[in-house]
Structure formats: C-alpha cells, structure tokens
Coordinates of C-alpha atoms in Angstrom, one line a residue:
X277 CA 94.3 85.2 58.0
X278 CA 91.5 83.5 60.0
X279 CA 88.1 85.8 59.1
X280 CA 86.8 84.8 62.5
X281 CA 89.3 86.8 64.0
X282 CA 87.4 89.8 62.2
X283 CA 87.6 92.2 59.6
X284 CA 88.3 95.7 61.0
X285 CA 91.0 93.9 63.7
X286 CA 92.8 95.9 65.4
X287 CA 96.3 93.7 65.3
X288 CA 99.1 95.8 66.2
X289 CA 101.9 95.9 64.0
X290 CA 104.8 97.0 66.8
X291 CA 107.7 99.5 66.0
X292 CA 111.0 97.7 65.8
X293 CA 112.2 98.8 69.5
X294 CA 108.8 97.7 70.9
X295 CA 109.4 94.1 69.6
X296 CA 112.4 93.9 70.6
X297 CA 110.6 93.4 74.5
X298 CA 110.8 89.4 76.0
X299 CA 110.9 87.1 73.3
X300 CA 109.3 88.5 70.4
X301 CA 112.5 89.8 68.5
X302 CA 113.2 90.9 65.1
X303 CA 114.1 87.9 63.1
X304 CA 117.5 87.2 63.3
X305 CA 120.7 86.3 60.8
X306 CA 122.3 83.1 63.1
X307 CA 119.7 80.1 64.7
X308 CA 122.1 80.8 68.2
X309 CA 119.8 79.7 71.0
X310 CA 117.9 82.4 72.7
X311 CA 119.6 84.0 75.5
X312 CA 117.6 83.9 78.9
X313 CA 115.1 86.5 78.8
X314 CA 113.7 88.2 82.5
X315 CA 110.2 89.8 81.9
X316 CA 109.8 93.4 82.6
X317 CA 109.4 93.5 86.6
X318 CA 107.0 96.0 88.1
X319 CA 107.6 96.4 91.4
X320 CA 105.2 98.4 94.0
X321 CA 106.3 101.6 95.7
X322 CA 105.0 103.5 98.7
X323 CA 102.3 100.4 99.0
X324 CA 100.8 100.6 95.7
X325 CA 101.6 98.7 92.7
X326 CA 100.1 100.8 89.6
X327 CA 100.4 99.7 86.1
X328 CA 98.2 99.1 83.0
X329 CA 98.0 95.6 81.5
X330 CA 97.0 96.0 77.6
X331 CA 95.7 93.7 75.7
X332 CA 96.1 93.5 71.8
X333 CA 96.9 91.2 69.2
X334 CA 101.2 91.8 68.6
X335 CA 102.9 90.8 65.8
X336 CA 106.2 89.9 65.7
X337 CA 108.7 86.7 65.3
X338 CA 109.5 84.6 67.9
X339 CA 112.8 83.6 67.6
X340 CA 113.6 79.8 66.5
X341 CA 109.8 79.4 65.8
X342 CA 108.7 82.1 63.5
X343 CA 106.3 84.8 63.1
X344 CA 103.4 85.0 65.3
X345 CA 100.3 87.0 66.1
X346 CA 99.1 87.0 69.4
X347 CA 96.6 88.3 72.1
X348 CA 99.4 89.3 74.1
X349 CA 99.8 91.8 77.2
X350 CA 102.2 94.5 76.7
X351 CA 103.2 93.7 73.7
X352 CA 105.8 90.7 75.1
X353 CA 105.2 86.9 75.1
X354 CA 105.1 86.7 78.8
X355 CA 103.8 89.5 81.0
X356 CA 105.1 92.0 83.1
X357 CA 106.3 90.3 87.1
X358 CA 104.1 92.0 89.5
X359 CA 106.6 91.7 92.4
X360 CA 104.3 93.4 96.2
X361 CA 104.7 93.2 99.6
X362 CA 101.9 91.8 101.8
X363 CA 99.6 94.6 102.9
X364 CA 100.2 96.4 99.5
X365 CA 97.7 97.0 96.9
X366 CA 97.5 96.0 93.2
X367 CA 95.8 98.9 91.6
X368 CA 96.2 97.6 87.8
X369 CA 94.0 99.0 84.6
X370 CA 93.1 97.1 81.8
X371 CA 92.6 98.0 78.7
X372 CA 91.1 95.7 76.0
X373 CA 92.6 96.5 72.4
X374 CA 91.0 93.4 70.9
X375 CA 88.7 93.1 68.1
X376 CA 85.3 92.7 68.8
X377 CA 84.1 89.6 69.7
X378 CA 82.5 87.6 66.3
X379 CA 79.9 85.7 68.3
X380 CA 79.0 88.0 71.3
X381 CA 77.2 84.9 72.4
X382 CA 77.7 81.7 73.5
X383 CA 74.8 80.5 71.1
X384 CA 72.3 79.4 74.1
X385 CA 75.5 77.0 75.6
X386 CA 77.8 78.9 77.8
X387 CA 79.6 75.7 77.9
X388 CA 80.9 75.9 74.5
X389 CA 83.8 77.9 73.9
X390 CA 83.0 81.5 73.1
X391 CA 84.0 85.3 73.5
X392 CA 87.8 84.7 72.6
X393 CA 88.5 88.2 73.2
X394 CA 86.9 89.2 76.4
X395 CA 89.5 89.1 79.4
X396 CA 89.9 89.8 83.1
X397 CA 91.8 89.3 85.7
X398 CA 92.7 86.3 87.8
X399 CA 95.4 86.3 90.0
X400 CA 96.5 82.5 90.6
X401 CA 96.9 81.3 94.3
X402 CA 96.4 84.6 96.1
X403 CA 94.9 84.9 99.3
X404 CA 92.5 87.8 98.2
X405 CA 88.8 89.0 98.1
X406 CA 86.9 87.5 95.5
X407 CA 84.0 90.2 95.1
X408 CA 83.7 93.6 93.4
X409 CA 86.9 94.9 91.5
X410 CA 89.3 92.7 93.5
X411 CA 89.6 89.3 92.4
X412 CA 86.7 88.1 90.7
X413 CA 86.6 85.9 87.7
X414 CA 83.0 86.7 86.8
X415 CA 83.6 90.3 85.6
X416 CA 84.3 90.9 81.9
X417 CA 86.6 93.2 80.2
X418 CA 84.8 93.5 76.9
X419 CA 86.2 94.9 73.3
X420 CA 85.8 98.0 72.6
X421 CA 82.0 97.8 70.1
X422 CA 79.4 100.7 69.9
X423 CA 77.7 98.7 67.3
X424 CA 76.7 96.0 70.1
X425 CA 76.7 98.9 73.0
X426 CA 80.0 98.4 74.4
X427 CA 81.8 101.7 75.4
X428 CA 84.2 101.1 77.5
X429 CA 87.8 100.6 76.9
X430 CA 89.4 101.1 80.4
X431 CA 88.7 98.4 83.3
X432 CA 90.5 98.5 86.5
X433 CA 91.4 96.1 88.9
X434 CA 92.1 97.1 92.8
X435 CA 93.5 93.9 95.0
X436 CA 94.5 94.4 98.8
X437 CA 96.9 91.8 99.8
X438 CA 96.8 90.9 103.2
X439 CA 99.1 92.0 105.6
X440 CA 100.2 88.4 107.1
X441 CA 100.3 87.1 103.3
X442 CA 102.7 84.5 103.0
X443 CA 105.5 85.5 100.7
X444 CA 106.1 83.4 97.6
X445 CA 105.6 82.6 93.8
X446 CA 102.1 83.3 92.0
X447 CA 101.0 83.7 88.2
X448 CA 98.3 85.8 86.9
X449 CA 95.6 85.6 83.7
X450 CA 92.7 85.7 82.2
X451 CA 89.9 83.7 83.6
X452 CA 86.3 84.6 81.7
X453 CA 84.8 81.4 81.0
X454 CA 84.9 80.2 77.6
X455 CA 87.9 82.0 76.3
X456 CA 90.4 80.4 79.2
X457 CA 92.3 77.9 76.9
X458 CA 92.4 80.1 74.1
X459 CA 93.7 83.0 75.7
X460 CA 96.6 81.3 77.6
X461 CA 97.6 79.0 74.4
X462 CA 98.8 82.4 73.0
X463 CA 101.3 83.8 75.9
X464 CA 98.6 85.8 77.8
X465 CA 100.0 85.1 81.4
X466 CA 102.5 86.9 83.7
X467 CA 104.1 86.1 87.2
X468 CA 103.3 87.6 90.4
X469 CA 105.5 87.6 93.6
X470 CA 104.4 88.5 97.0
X471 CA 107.8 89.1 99.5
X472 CA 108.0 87.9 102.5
X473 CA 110.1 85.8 105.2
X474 CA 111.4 83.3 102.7
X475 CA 113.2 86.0 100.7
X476 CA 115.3 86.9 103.9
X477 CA 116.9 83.2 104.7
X478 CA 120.4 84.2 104.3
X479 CA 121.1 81.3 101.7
X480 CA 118.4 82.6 99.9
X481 CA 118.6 85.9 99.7
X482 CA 122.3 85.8 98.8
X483 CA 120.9 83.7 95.4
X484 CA 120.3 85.6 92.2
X485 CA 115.5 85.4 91.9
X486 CA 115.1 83.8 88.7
X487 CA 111.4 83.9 87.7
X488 CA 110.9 80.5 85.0
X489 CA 107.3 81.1 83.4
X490 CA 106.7 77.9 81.3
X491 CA 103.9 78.4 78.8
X492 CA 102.4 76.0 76.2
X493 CA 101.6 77.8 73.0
X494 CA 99.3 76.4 70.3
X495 CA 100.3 78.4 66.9
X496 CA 99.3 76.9 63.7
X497 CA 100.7 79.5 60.9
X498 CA 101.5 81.4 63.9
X499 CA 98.2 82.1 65.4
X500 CA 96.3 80.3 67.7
X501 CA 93.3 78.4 66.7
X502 CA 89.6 80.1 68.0
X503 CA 89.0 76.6 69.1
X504 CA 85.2 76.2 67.2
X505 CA 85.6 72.2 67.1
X506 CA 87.0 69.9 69.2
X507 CA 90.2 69.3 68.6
X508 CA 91.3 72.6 67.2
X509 CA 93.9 72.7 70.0
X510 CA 94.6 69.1 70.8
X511 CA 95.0 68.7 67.2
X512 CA 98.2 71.1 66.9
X513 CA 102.0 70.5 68.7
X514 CA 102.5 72.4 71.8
X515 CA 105.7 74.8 71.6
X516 CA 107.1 75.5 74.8
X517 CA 108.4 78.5 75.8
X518 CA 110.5 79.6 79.3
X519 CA 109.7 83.3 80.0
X520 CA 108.2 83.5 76.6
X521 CA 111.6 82.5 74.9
X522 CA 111.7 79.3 72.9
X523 CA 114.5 77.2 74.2
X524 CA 116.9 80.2 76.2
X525 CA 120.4 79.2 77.5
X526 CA 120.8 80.2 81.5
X527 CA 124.1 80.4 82.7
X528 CA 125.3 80.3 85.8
X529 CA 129.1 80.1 87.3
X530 CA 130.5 77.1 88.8
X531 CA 129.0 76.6 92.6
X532 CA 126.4 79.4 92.0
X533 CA 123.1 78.7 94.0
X534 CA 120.4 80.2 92.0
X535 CA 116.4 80.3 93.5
X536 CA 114.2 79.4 90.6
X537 CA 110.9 80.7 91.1
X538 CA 109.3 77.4 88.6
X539 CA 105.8 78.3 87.2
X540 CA 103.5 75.9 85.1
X541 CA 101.3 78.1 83.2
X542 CA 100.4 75.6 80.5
X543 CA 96.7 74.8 79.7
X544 CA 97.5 71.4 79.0
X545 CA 100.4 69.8 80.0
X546 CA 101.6 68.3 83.1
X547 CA 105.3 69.4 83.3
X548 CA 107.8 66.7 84.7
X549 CA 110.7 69.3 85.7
X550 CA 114.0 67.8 85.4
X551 CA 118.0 69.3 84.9
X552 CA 120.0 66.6 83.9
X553 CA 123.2 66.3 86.7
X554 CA 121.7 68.5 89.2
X555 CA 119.4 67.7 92.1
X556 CA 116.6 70.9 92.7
X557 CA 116.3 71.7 96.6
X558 CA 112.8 72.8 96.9
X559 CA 111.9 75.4 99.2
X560 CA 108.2 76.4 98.3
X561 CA 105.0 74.7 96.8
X562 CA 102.3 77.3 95.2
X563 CA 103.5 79.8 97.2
X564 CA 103.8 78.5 100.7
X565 CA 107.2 78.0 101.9
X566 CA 108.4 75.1 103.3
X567 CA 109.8 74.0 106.9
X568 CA 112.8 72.5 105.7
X569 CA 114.7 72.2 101.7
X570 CA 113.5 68.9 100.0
X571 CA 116.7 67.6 97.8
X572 CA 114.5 66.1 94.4
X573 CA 115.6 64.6 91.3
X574 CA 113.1 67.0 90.0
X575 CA 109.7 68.4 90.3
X576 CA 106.7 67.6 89.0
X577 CA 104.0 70.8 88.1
X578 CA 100.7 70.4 87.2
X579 CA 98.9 72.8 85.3
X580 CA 98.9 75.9 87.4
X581 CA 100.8 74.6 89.4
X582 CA 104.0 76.5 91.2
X583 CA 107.6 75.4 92.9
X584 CA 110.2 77.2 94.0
X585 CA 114.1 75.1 93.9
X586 CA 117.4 76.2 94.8
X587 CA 119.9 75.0 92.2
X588 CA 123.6 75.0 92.6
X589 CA 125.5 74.3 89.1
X590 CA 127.7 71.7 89.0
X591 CA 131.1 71.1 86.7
X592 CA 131.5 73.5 83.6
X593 CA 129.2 72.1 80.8
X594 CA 125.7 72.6 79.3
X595 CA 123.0 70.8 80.8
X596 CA 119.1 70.2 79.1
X597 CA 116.2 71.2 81.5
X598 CA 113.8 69.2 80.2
X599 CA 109.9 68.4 81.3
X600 CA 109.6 64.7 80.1
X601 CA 110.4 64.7 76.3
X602 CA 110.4 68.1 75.5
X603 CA 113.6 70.5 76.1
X604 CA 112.6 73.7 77.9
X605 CA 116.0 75.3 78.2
X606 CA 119.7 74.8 78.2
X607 CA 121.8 75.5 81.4
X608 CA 125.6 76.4 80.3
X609 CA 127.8 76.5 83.6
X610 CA 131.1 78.1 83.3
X611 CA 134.4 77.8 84.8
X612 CA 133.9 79.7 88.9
X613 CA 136.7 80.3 91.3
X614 CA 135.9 80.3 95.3
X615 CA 134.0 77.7 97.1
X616 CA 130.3 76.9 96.2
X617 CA 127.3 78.7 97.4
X618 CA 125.3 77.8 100.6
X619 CA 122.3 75.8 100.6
X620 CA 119.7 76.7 102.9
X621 CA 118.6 73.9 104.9
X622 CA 115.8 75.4 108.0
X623 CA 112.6 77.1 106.5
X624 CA 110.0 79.4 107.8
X625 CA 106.9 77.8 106.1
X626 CA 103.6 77.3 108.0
X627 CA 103.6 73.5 110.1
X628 CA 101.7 71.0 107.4
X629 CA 99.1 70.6 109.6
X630 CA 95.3 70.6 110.1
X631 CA 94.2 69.2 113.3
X632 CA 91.1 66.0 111.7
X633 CA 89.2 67.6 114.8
X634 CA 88.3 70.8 113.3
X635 CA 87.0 68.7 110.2
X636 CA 83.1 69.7 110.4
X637 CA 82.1 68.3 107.2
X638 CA 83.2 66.3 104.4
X639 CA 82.5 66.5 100.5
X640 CA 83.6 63.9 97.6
X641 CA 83.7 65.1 94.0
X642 CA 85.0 63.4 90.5
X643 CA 86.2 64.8 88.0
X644 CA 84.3 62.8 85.4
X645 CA 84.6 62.9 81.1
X646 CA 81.7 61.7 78.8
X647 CA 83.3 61.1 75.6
X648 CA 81.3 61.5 72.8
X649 CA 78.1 62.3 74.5
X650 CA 76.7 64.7 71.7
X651 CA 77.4 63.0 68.8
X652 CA 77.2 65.3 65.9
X653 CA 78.2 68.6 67.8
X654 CA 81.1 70.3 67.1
X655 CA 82.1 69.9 71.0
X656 CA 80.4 66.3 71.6
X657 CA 82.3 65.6 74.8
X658 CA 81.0 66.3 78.1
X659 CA 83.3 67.7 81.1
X660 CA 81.7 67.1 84.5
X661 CA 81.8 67.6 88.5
X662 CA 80.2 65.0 89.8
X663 CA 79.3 64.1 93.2
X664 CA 78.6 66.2 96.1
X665 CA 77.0 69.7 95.0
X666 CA 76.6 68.6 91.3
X667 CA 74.4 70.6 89.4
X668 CA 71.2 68.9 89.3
X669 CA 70.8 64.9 87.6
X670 CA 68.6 63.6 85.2
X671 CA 66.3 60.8 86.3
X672 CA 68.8 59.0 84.6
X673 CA 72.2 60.7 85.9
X674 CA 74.1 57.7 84.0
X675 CA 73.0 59.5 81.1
X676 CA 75.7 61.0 79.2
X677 CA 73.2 63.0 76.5
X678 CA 71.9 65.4 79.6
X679 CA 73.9 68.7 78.8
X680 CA 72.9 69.8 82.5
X681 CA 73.8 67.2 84.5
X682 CA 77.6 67.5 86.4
X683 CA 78.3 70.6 84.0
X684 CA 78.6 74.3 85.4
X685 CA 75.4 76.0 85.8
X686 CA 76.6 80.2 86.2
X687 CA 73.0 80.1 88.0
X688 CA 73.7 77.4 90.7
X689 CA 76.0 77.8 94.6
X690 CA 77.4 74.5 94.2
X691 CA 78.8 74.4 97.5
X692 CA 78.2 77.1 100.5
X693 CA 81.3 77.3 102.7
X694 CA 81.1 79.3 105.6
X695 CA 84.2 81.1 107.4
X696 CA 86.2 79.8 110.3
X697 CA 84.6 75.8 109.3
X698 CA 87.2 73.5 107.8
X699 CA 86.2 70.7 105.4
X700 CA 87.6 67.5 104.2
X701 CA 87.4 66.6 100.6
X702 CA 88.1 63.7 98.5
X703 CA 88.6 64.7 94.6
X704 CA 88.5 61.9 92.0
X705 CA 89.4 61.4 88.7
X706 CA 87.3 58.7 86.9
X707 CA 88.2 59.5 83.4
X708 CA 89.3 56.8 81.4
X709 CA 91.2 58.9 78.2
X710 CA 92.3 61.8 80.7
X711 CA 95.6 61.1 82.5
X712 CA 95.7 63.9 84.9
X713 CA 92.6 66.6 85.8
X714 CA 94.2 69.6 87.7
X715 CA 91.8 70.3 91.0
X716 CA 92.2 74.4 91.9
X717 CA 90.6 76.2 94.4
X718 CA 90.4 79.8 94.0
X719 CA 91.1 82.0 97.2
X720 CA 92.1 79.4 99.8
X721 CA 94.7 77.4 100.0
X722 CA 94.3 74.0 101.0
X723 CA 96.6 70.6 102.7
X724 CA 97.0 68.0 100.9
X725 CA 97.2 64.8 103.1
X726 CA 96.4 61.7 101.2
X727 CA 96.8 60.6 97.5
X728 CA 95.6 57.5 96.3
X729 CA 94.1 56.7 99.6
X730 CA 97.9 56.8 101.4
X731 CA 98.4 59.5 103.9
X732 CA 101.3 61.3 102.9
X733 CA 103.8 61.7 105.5
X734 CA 104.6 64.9 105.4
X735 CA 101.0 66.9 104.0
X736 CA 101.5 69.9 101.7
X737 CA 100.0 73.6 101.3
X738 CA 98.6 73.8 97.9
X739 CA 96.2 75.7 96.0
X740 CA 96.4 73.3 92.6
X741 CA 96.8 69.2 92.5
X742 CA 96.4 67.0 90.1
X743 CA 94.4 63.9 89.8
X744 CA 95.7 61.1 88.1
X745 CA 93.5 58.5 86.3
X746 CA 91.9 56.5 88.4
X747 CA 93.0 58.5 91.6
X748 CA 92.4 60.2 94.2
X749 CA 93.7 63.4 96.2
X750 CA 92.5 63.6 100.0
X751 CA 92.8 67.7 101.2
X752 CA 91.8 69.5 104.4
X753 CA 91.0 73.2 103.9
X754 CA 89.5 76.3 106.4
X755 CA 87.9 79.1 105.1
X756 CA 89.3 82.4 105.8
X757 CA 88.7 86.4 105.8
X758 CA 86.5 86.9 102.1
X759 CA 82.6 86.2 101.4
X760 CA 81.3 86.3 97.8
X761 CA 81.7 84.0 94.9
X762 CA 84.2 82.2 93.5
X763 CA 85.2 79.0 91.7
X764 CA 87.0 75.2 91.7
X765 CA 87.6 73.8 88.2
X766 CA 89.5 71.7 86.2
X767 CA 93.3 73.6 85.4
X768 CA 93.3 71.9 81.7
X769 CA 91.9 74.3 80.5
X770 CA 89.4 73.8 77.8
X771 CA 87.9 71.0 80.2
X772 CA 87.0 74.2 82.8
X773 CA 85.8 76.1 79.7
X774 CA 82.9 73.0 78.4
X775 CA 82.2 73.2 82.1
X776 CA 84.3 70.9 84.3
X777 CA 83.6 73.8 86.9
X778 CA 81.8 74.5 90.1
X779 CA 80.5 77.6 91.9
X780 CA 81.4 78.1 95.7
X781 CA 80.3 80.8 98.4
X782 CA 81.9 82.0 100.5
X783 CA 79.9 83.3 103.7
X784 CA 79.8 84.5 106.9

C-alpha cells in the first residue's frame, strides 16, 4: 500500500451487504457483463432535501476490473442522485472519514497538487449563491487531526434553489483546489436533478429517467495515484465506468423511448457519445432545455459537460454505446409488441438569445500551456489564463520560468462582474500539446454564439465548453441574483489544480 496515503488510515473495510451498493460488488463466479446499475436517489420532501454525504476510503471489487480502494461517498462508486424541485433547499452534511492529510501544505506553491483528502462541495451548473455555506468552492472540509488542530468532523452544506430554476440535469463534487483531479479519478462524484417543465412534456414524461454518470477512473493496483509528479495520472489507462459500473448492459424493449439524463464527469476526457444504429434526440444541454428535439448521430461532452437525449430502441439486438474508442455500455433490445413510443418534438427551453445591445463590455482570455517551464520540478509545466484579468506579468510576460504570471493567485479578483451587466467573451485555446481545454463558469450560465469565429446559427445555453486547439469559443453571459466569489477554470482537471484558474466577483 502507498505510505503516503498514511499509516493510521482510516480505510473502511465494508460489511458484505454494504458493498453490495452501485458497482462495488462482491467478486463474482461468471465474467457476465454488469447489469445496469441506478444510484441510490434521494429525493427532497416537504421542500428540504436532507442527507449526509460521507466520505471515506471503501474497499471492495469492482466487477470486471478488480479490487479497489477508494475515496468514495457513501460507500458506492458513484454518489447518491439528489433529485429537488426549484425553490427547495439542499440541507446536506458532510462528514470527512479520510485520513489526515500527509502534507497539510502546499509546500509555499498552492499550485501544486496537495491536500488529497480535504473535500467540499460543488454543485456543477447550478444557479445558486456562491458565499457562506451555500455553494462555495473556497471552504474546506478537513480530516479529522487534533495533532494539527483539526476538530471537526461534521460540515454542512445549506443550498436554496431558486424558485424559477430551470429544471434539468446537474452533477455534483469536490472542488478544493489541489485535490480536484485526484478526488474525481477515484468515483467521488454524484448527479443532481432539479424538476421542472421539461419533466412534464407528455413524450417525456411517459419515458422511463435514466441517469448515465460517466466517470474516468485512474487505478493502478486499484488505487489512485496521489499525483506527486507529473504524469502520475496521465501515465496510467483510464477505466470508464457508467454509473460506477464497468461496462453495464441496459435493456430496453423494442420501440421503447427512454430520456437519458448523459453526464461527463471525467477529469480528462472529452467523451464522443455514440450508440451504434440509433440516432439520440436531444432535448437539453447542461441543464437548459431546449426549444425544439435535435435528431444527432450522437453527442459530444466535454468534461463537465451535460446532455440530455431521448432514445427509442430499434430492432432486437445488442448495440455498443461507445465514446470514440472506448465501450461505455452495451444496449440489449428485446422483442416489444404495440407501436413505438412518441418522440417529443416542441420544447419549453429559454429562446437562445441575448440581444448584442445589452453587451456593456467585452473580455478575451487563452487558455495557455508552458511545457516544461520548470525544468527539474516534479510539476515543470505551467497552466495559465492569459489575457484580460491575468494575474500580474513579468517585465517579460513571454517568460515561461515566472511561476506568477497567468497562474491563479487565491489573493487576486481577476475579473469584477457586476449584476444586471452582460458581457461578451472570447475564450482561446493556444496550446499546442492540449487538444481541448474545458472553459466553466461557476454560477451563471452562459450563450454560446460563435466557435471558431462562425456564428452558430442556432446559440446555446451552457455553463461548460470546450476549446479546441487553436480555437476559439465566442459566449454572451448576464449576471444574475448572487454577490461573492467564485471561479472560471479549466474542467481537465489537474490543469485547474496547477492553476489554469481565475477568481471572479460577483457584485452589486
């Protein structure tokens, strides 16, 4: 076992009906493909959705991969859903059963990667206050450690979801800066759904909710590497799992129309969605509905990244849902009688539209990679903002050696963004070994209208895009309803946690 991970650790060893929750399973006799696992859904009542998240290493085996030991919540590879209804309130503890933290510091760089097992919460795409005990990404939900002077085991989170929240498909986890990457590369994420007008189409609603949580794990011996060098992650093969399942089998009758809420909760990967023989009829993006179904080949998701596609199985057979190269799941359709299910066609998503008027100022960032700037270090690549609001330059900003320059700075407002304004702004990707930065904006959501320089003709509610190399996204956002602090950063993870990150404020 890894020593970093700490002598005393508190890894939980899980009583055989425990493990037997989503896809961490007692090994089995037969290799027969997992069966579609559905996480546990919590679902709120009178208003309030209460429940605890806890955090703890879990050992178990994950079937067709082997045994693992994880920072996990619950105790399950994926989550609990969080299903709400705008105006509700998420009233969720936390408590932190991880080990204490090896290196309680960041060693003087809070841009190296550090404090694997401090959490929080983030909760991905909502339209939510980003201050106190709501929303915010800058507390920290420390181990359990009198020696250092932490008490605490018990953190609580309290989130008030607007009343005139859109209804649609959001993801939740950890988001303390330096631990990011590691934390989701080992199954720490969980969906969240916020009802709403969608869910009462009538072709909709008559479709069985399917909530598809693809996560990239990183397991070498069946742990995931405390990234201390560079390529600690990069250097070990993703394992894909759907719902925390390695490789399930959905079935679905012949003419079923099933709604597949699609989430990309990789730290990584850029997921090409694809089921061979069927076209996906989209209906949401990140959680915005849309005005009318989009018949795709497939869907593309960038990391963090959400879609939601209607699916209506085709002739009796098994079909691979794959994401480029790599096989997610099987869908086995079997014999149905009567005549297919309904498609819906007219939605009730928001018009893709922000009128160039409003525009009242305009901002251009890159997201820019130094490779190799600190030769010698054990992370001697430098992930940077650049552009409008960068953290102060060099005399020489051309100088890749200046730790400062580009990279985030807890201590420095970026960019001040004041309620009822709405900006323009032109994110680049200039990288030259990076195929796709993921841009996300935490608490508003924003239009996509150009990419590449060409207006799209039909803009797009989003709250995560990626960047290709050498590219360019064009987006029009207004800021709405919460002051304080909050973030926009690279969604590959480990590039937000050496600092491809920025700090916003939100004012009046």
């Amino acid at each position: 076992m890894d020593s970093s991970r700490g002598i005393g650790r508190r890894a939980v060893l899980l009583s055989a009906p425990a493990l037997m929750t989503g896809a961490l399973r007692a090994p089995r006799a037969s290799a027969a493909a997992a069966p579609f696992d559905r996480p546990a859904l919590i679902r709120s009542a009178n208003g309030v959705l209460s429940t605890t998240l806890r955090v703890a290493f879990t050992r178990g085996t994950l079937a067709g991969v082997g045994d693992v030991d994880l920072r996990l919540y619950n105790g399950s590879m994926n989550g609990p859903t969080l299903r709400v209804r705008p105006g509700d309130l998420l009233d969720i503890e936390h408590i932190n059963d991880l080990p204490p933290n090896p290196d309680q510091v960041s060693h003087g760089d809070h841009n190296v990667p550090h404090g694997f097992n401090t959490v929080n919460l983030h909760t991905h795409g909502l339209h939510v206050s980003p201050s106190g005990d709501a929303d915010n990404v800058f507390r920290e939900f420390t181990p359990y450690d009198p020696a250092n002077g932490l008490t605490v085991r018990s953190y609580r989170s309290r989130i008030e979801i607007p009343a005139d929240h859109p209804g649609g498909t959001f993801w939740y986890h950890s988001h303390v800066h330096g631990s990011t990457a590691v934390q989701l590369a080992g199954g720490l994420l969980g969906a969240l759904v916020v009802e709403g007008e969608i869910d009462r189409v009538p072709e909709i609603a008559a479709a069985s909710d399917v909530v598809m949580c693809i996560g990239e794990l990183k397991l070498s011996d069946g742990q995931v590497p405390e990234l201390r060098a560079e390529n600690d992650l990069n250097r070990v093969a993703s394992t894909f799992v759907v719902n925390g399942a390695y490789r399930p089998v959905i079935r679905l009758r012949e003419g079923e129309v099933q709604r597949w809420r699609l989430i990309n909760g990789s730290a990584f990967t850029v997921l090409p969605v694809r089921v061979e023989g069927h076209a996906l009829h989209q209906i949401a993006v990140d959680g915005v509905a849309l005005t009318r179904t989009v018949e795709r080949d497939g869907v593309t998701l960038s990391m963090g990244n959400r879609s939601d596609v209607m699916i209506r199985a085709q002739s009796p057979g098994d079909y691979r849902i794959t994401a480029g190269g790599v096989l997610l799941a099987t869908m086995t359709v079997t014999p149905g009688s009567g005549a297919p299910m309904e498609l819906p066609t007219d939605l009730p998503g928001p018009a893709p539209y922000i009128d160039p008027r409003e525009v009242t100022r305009r901002r251009s960032l890159t997201f820019h990679s130094d490779m190799n700037a600190f030769p010698g270090k054990p992370f001697p690549h430098a992930f940077r903002i650049t552009g409008d609001g960068a953290t102060p330059p060099t005399r020489d900003p051309a100088d890749p050696t200046d730790p400062a320059y580009g990279r985030f700075d807890p201590a420095r407002v970026n960019h001040t963004l004041r309620l009822g304004e709405t900006e323009e702004w032109t994110i680049r990707n200039d990288s030259r070994t990076h195929p796709n930065h993921s841009f996300h904006l935490h608490t508003n959501r924003f239009l996509v209208t150009a990419v590449d320089g060409s207006p799209l003709d039909t803009p797009v509610w989003q709250d995560t895009i990626g960047v290709r190399r050498g590219g360019s996204v064009t987006l029009r956002v207004r800021f709405t309803d919460f002051t304080g602090l909050a973030l926009i950063h690279c969604h590959e993870l480990q590039h937000e946690d050496q600092g491809m990150m920025q700090l916003v404020e939100y004012v009046e």
